[in-house]
JSON list of C-alpha atoms in Angstrom, two decimals:
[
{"chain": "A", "resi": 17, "resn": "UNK", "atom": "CA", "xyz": [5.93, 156.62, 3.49]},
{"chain": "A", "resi": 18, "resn": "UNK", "atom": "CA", "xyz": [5.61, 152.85, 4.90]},
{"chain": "A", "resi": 19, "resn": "UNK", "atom": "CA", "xyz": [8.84, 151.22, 5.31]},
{"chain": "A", "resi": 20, "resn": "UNK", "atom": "CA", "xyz": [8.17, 148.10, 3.60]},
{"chain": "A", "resi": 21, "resn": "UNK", "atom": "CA", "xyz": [10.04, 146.00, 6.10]},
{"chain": "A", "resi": 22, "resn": "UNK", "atom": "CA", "xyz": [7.71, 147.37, 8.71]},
{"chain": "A", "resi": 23, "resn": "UNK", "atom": "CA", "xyz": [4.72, 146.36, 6.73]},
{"chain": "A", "resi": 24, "resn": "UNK", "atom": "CA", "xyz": [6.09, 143.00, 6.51]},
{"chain": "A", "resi": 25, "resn": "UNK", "atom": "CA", "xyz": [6.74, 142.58, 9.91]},
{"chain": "A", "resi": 26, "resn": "UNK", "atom": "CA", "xyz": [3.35, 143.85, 10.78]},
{"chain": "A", "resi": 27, "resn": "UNK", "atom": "CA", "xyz": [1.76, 141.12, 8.37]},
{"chain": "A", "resi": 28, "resn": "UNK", "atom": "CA", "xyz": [3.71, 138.63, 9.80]},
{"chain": "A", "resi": 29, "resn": "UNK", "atom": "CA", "xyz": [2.60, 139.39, 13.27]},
{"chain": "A", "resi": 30, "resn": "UNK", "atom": "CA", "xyz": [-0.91, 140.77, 12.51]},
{"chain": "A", "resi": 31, "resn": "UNK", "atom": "CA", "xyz": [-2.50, 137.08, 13.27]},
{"chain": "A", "resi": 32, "resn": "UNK", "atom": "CA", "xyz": [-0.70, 137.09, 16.82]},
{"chain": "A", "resi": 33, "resn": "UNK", "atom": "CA", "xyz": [-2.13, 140.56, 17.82]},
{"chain": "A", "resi": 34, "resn": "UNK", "atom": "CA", "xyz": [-5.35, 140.30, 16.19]},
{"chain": "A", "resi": 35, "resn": "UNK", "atom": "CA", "xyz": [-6.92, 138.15, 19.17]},
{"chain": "A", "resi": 36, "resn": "UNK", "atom": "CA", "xyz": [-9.97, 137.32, 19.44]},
{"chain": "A", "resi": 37, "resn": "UNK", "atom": "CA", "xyz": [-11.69, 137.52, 22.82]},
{"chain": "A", "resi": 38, "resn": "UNK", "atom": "CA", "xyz": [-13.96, 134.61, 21.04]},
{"chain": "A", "resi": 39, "resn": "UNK", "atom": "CA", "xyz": [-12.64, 133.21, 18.48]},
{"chain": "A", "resi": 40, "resn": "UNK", "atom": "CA", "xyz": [-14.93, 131.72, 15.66]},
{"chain": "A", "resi": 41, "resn": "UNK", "atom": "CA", "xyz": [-14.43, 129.03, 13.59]},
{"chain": "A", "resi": 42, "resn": "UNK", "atom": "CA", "xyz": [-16.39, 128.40, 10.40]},
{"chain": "A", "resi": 43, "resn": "UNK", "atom": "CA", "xyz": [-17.88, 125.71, 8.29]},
{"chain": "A", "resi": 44, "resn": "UNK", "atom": "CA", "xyz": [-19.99, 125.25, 6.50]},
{"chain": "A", "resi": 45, "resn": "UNK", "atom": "CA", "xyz": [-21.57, 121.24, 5.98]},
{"chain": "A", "resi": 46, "resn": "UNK", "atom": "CA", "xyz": [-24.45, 119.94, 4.70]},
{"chain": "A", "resi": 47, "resn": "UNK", "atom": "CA", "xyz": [-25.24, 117.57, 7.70]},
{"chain": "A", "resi": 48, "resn": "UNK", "atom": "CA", "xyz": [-26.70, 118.83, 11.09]},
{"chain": "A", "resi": 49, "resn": "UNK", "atom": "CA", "xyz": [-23.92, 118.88, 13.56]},
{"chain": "A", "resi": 50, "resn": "UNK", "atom": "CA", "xyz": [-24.92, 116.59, 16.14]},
{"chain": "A", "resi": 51, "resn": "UNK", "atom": "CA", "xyz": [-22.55, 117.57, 18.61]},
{"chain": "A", "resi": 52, "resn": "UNK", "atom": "CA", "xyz": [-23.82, 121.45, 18.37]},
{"chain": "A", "resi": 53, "resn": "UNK", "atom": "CA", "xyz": [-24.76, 122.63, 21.67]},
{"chain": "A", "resi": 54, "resn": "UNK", "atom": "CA", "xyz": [-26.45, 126.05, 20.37]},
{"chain": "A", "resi": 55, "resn": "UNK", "atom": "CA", "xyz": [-28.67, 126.17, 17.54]},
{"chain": "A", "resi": 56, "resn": "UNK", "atom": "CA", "xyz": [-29.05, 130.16, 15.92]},
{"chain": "A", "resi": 57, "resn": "UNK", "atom": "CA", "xyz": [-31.95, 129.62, 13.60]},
{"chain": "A", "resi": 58, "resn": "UNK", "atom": "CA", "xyz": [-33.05, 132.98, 11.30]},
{"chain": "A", "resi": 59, "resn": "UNK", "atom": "CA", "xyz": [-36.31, 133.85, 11.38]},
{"chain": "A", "resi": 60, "resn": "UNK", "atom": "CA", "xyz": [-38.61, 135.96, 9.20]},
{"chain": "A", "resi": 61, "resn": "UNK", "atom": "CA", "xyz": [-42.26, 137.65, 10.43]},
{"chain": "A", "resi": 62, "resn": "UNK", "atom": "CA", "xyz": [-44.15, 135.15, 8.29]},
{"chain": "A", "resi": 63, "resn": "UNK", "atom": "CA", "xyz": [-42.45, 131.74, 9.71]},
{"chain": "A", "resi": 64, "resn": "UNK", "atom": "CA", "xyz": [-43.13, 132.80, 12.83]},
{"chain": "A", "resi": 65, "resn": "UNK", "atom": "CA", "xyz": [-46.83, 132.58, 12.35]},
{"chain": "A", "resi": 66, "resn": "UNK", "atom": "CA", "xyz": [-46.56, 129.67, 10.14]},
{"chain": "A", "resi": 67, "resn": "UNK", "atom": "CA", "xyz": [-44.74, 127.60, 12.94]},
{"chain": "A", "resi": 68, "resn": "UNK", "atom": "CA", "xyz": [-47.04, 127.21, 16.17]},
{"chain": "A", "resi": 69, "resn": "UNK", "atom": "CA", "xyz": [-44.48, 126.16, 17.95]},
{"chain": "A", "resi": 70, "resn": "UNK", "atom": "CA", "xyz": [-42.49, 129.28, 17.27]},
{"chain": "A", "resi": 71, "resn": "UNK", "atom": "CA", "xyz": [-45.31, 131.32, 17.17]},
{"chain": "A", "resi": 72, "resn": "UNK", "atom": "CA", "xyz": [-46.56, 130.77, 20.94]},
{"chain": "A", "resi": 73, "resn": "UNK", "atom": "CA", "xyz": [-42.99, 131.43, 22.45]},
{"chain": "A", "resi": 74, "resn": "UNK", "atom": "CA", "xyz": [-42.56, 134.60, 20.56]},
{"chain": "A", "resi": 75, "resn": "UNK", "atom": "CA", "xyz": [-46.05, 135.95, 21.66]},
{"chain": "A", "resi": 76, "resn": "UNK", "atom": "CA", "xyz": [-44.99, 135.02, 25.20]},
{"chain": "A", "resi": 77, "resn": "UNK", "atom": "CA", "xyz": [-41.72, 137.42, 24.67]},
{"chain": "A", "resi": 78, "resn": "UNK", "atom": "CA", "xyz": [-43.06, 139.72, 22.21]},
{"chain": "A", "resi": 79, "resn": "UNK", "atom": "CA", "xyz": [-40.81, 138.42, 20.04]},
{"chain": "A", "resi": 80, "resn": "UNK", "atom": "CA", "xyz": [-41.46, 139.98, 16.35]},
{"chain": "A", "resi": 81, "resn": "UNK", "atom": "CA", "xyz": [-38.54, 138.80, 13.85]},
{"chain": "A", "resi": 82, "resn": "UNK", "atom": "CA", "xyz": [-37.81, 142.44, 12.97]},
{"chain": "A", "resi": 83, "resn": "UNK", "atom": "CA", "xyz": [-34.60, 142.75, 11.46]},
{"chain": "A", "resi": 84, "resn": "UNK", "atom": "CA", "xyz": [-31.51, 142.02, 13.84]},
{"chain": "A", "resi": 85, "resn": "UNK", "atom": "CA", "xyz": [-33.75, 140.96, 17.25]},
{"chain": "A", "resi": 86, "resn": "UNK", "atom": "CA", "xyz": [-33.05, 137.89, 19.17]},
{"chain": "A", "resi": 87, "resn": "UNK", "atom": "CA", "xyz": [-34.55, 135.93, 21.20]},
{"chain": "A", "resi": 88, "resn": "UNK", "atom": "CA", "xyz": [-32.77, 133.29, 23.44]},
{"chain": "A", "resi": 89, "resn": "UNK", "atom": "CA", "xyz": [-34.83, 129.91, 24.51]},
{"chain": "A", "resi": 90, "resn": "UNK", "atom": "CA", "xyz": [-33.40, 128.01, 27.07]},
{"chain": "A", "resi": 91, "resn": "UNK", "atom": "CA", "xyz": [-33.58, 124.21, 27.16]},
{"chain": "A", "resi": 92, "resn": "UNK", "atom": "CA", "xyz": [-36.07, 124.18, 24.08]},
{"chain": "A", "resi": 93, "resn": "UNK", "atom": "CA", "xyz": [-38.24, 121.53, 23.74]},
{"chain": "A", "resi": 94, "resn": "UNK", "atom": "CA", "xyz": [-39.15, 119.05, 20.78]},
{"chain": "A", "resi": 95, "resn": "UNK", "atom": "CA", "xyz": [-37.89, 119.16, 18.04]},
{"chain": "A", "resi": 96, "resn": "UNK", "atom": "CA", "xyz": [-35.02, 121.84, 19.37]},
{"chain": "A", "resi": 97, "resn": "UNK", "atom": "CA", "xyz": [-34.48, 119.51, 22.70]},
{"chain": "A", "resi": 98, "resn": "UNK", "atom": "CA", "xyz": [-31.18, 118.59, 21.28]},
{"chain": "A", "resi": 99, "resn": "UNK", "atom": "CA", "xyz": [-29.73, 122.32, 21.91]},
{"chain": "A", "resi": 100, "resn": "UNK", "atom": "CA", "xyz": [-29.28, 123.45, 25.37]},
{"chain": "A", "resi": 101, "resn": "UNK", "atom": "CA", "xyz": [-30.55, 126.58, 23.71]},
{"chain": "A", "resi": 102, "resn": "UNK", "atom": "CA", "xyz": [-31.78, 128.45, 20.79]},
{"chain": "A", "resi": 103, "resn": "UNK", "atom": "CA", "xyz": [-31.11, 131.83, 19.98]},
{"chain": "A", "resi": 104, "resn": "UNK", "atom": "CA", "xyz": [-34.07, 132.59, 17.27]},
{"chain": "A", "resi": 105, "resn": "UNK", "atom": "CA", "xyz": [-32.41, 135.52, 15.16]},
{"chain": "A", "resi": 106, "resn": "UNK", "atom": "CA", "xyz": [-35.05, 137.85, 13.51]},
{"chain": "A", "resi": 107, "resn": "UNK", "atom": "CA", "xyz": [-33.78, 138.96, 9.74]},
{"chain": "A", "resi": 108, "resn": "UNK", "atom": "CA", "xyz": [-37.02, 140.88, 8.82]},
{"chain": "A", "resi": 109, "resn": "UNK", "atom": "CA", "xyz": [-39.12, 141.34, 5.24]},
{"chain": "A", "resi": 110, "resn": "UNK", "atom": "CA", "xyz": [-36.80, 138.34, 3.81]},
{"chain": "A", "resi": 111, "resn": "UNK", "atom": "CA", "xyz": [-37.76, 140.03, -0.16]},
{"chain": "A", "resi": 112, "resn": "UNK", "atom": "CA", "xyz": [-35.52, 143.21, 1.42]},
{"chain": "A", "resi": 113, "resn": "UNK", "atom": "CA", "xyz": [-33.08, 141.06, 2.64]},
{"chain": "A", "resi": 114, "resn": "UNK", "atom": "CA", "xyz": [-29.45, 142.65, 1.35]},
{"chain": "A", "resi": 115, "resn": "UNK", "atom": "CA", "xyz": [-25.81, 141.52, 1.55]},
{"chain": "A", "resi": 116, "resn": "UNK", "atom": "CA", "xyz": [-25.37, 144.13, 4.02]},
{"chain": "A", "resi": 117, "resn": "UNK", "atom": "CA", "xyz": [-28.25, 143.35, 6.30]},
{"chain": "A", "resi": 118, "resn": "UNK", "atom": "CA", "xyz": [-27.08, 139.42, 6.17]},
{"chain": "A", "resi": 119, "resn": "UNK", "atom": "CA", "xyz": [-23.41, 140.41, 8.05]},
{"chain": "A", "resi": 120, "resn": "UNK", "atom": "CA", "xyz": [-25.30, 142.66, 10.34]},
{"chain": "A", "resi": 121, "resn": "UNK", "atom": "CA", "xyz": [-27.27, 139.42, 11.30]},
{"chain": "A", "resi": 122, "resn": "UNK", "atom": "CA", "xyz": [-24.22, 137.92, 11.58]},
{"chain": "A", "resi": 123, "resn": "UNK", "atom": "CA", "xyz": [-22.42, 140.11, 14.07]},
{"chain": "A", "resi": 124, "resn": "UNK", "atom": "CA", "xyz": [-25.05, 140.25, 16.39]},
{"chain": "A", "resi": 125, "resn": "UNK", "atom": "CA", "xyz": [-24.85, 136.39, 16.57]},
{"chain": "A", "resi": 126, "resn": "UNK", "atom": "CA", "xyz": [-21.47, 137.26, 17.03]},
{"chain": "A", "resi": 127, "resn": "UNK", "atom": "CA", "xyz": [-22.03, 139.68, 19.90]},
{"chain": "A", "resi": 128, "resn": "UNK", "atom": "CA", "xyz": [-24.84, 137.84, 21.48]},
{"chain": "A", "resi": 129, "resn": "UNK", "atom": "CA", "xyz": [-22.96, 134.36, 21.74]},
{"chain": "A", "resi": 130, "resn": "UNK", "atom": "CA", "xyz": [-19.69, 135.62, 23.08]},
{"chain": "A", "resi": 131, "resn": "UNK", "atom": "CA", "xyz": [-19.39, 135.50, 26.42]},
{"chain": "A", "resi": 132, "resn": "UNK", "atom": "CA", "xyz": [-21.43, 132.67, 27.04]},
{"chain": "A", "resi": 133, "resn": "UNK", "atom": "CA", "xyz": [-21.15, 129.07, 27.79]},
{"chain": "A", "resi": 134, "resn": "UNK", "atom": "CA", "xyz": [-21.74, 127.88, 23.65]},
{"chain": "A", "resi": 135, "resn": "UNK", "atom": "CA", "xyz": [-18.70, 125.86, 22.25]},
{"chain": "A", "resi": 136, "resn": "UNK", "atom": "CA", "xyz": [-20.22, 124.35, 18.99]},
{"chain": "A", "resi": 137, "resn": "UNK", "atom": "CA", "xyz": [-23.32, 126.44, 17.16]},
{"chain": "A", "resi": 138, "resn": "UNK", "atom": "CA", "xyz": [-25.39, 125.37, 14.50]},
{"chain": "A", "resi": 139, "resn": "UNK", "atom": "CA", "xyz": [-26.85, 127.93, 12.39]},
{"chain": "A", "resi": 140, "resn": "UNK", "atom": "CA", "xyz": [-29.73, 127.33, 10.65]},
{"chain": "A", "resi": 141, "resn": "UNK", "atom": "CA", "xyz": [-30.76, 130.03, 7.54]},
{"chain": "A", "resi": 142, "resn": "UNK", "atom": "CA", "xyz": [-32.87, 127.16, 5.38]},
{"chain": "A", "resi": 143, "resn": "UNK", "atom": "CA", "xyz": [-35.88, 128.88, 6.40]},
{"chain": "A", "resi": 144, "resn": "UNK", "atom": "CA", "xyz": [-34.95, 132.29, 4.74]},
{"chain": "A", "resi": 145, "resn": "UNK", "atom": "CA", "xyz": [-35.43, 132.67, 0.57]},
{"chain": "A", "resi": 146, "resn": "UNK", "atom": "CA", "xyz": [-33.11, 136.03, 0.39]},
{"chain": "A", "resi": 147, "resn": "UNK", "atom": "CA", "xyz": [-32.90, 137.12, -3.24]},
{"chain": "A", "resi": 148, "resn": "UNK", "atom": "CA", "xyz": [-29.06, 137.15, -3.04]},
{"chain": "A", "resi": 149, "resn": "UNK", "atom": "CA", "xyz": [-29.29, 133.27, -2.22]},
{"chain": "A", "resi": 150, "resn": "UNK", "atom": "CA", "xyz": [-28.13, 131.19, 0.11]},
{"chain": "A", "resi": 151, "resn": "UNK", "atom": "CA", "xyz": [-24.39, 130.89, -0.17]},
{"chain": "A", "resi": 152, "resn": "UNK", "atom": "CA", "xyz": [-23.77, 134.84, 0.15]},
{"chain": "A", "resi": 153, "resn": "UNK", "atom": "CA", "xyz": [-26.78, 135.21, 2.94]},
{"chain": "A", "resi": 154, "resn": "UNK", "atom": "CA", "xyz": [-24.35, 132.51, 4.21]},
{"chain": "A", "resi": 155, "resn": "UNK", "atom": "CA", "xyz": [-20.76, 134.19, 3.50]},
{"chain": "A", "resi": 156, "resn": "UNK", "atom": "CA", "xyz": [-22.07, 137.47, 4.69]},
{"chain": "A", "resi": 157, "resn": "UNK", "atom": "CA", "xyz": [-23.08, 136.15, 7.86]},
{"chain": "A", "resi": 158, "resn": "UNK", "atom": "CA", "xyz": [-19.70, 134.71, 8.10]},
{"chain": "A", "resi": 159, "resn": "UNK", "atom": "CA", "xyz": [-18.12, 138.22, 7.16]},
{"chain": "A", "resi": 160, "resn": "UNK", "atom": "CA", "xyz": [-20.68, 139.77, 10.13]},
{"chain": "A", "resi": 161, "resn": "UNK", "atom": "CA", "xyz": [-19.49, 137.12, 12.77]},
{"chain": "A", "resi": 162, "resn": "UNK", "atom": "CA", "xyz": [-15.70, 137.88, 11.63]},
{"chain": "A", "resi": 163, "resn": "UNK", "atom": "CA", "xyz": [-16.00, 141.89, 11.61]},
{"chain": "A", "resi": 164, "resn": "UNK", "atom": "CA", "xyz": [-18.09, 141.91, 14.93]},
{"chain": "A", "resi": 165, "resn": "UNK", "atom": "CA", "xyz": [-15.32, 139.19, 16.65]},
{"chain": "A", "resi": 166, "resn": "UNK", "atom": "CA", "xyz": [-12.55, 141.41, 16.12]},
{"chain": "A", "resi": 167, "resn": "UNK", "atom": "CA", "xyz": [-9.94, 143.55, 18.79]},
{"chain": "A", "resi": 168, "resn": "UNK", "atom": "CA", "xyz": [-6.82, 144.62, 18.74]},
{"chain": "A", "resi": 169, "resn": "UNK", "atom": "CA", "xyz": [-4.87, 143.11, 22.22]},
{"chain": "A", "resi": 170, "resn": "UNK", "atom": "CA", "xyz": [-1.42, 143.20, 21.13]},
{"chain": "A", "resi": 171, "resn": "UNK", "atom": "CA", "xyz": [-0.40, 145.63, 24.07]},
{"chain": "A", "resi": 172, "resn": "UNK", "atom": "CA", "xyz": [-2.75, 144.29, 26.52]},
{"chain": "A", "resi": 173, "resn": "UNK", "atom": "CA", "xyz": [-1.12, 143.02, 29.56]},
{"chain": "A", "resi": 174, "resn": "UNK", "atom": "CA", "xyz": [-3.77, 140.94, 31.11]},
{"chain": "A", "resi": 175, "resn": "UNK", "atom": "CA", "xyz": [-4.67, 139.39, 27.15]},
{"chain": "A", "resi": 176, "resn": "UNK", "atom": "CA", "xyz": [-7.08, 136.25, 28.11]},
{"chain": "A", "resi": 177, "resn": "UNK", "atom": "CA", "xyz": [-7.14, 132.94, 27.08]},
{"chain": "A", "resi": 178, "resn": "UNK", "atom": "CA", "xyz": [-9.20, 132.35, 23.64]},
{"chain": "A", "resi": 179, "resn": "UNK", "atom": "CA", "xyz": [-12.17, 130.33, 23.45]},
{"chain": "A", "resi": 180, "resn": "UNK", "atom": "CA", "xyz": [-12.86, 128.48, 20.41]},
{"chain": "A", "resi": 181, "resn": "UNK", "atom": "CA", "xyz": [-16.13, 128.47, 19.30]},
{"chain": "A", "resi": 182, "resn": "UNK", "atom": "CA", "xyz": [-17.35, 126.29, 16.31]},
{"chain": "A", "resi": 183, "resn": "UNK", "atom": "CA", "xyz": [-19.96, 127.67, 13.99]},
{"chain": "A", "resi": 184, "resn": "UNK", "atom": "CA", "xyz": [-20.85, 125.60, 11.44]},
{"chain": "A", "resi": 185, "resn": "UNK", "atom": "CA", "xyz": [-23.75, 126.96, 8.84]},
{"chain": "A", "resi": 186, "resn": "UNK", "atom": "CA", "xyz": [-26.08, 124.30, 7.55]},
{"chain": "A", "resi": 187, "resn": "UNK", "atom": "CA", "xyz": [-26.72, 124.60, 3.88]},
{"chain": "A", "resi": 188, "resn": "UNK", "atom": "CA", "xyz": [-28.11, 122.62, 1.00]},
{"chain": "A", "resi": 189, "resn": "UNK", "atom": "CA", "xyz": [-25.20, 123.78, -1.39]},
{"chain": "A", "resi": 190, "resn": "UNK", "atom": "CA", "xyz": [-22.08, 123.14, 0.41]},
{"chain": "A", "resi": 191, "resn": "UNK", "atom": "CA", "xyz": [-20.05, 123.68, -2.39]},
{"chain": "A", "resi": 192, "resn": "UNK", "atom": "CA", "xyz": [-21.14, 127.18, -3.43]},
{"chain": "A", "resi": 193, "resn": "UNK", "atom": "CA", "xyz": [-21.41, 128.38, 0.09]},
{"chain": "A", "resi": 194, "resn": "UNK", "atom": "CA", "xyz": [-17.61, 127.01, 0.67]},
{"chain": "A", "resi": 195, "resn": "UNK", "atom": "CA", "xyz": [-16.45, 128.82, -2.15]},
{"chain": "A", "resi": 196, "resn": "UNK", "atom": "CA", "xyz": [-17.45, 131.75, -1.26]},
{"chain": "A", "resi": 197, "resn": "UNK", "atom": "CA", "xyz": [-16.41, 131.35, 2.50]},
{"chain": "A", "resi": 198, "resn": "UNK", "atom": "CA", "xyz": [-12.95, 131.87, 0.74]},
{"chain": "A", "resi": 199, "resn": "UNK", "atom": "CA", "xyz": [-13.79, 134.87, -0.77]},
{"chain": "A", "resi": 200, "resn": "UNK", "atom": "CA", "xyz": [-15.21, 136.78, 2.01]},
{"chain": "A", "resi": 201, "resn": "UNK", "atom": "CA", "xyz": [-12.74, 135.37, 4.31]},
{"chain": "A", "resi": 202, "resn": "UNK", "atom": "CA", "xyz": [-9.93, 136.92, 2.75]},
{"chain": "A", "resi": 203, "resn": "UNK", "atom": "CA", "xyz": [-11.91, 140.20, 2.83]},
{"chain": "A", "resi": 204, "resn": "UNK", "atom": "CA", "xyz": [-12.50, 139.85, 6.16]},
{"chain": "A", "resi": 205, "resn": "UNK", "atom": "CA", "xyz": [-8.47, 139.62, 6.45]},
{"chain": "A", "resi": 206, "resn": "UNK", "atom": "CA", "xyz": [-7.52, 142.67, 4.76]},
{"chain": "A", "resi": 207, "resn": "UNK", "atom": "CA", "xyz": [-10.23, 144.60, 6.88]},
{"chain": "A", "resi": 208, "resn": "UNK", "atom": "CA", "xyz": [-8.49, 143.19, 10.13]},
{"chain": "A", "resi": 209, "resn": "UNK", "atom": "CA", "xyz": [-5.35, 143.98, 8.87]},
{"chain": "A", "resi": 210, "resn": "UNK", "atom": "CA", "xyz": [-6.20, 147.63, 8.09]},
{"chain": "A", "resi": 211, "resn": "UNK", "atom": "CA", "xyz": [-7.89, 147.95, 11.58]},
{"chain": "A", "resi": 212, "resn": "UNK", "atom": "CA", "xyz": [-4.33, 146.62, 13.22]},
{"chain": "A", "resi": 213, "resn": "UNK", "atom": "CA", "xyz": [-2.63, 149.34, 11.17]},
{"chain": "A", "resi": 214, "resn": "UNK", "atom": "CA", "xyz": [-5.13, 152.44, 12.16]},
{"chain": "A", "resi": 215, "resn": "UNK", "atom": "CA", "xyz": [-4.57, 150.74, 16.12]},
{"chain": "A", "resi": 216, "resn": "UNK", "atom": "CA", "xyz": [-0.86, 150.32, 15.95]},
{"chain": "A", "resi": 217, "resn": "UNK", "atom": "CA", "xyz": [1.44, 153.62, 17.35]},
{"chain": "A", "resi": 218, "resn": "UNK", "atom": "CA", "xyz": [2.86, 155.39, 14.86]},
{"chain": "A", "resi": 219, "resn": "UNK", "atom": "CA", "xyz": [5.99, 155.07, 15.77]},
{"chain": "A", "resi": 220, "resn": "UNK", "atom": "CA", "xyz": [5.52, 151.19, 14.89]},
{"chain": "A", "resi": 221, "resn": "UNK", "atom": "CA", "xyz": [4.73, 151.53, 11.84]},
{"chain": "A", "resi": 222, "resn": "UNK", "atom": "CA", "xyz": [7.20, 154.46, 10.47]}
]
């Protein structure tokens, strides 16, 4: 059995061993963030031909909005120019669009932005009509960027410096998608936490 003390102490520590190579953190706001260097905007097959704009730079990169595909624009132009870049994020038929398939989107924002120079992101889902709605298409993503942003460095000797990066989702009901933020957050805890336990050496936890 656990010793309960060791459980403890593994809670207690599990936020400074859970690091994060980049570290995400998430808000979600009703107002554009102006100071948002990176704009992820989901995309479904049928916006793409109904925006021109979007259209022509897809066809140019064979670009399709299929579920989970990306496609990164570099110094976009009007009325992107804001952004040093855009990463258009494809989330497929939006009708099938499940909870699941939302945090897959999200973790391969996740995977896609880390590493690179972004420091605040805007992402942009007020496009998409998911039947599950926009506060958990929102949350979900959230859950994806979490799950995707974990590793376990505890033991690492050469453990790098985090980098911060801000993600804040744009969303006509703040209040909803803040609430449940909170929810899925917490779930997104608990998985961490279990994935600390299943990495930690036996002999630290017995």
């Amino acid at each position: 059995m656990f010793r309960l003390s060791a459980i403890a102490a593994i809670l207690a520590a599990s936020c400074s061993f859970t690091a994060l190579a980049d570290q995400f953190n998430i808000k979600a706001s009703s107002s554009i963030a102006t100071a948002a260097d990176t704009l992820v905007l989901l995309v479904s097959p049928d916006q793409l031909t109904a925006n021109p704009q979007l259209e022509a730079i897809s066809k140019q990169e064979n670009f399709t909005a299929a579920h989970g595909k990306t496609l990164s624009w570099l110094a976009p132009s009007a009325p992107y120019s804001q952004y040093q870049r855009v990463l258009l994020l494809g989330t497929g038929d939006t009708a099938k669009l499940t909870s699941y398939q939302a945090s897959l989107l999200g973790a391969t924002a996740a995977r896609t932005l880390k590493g690179s120079s972004a420091s605040s992101i805007q992402l942009d889902a007020s496009l998409i009509q998911a039947p599950i709605g926009q506060a958990e298409l929102l949350a979900q993503i959230s859950h994806g960027v979490d799950l995707a942003s974990y590793t376990f460095s505890r033991y690492h000797s050469d453990k790098k410096p985090q980098k911060v990066l801000n993600l804040h989702l744009l969303t006509a009901e703040q209040q909803a998608t803040e609430q449940r933020l909170a929810q899925i957050s917490a779930l997104s805890e608990g998985v961490a936490l279990a994935r600390d336990l299943t990495n930690e050496p036996g002999n630290g936890i017995y």
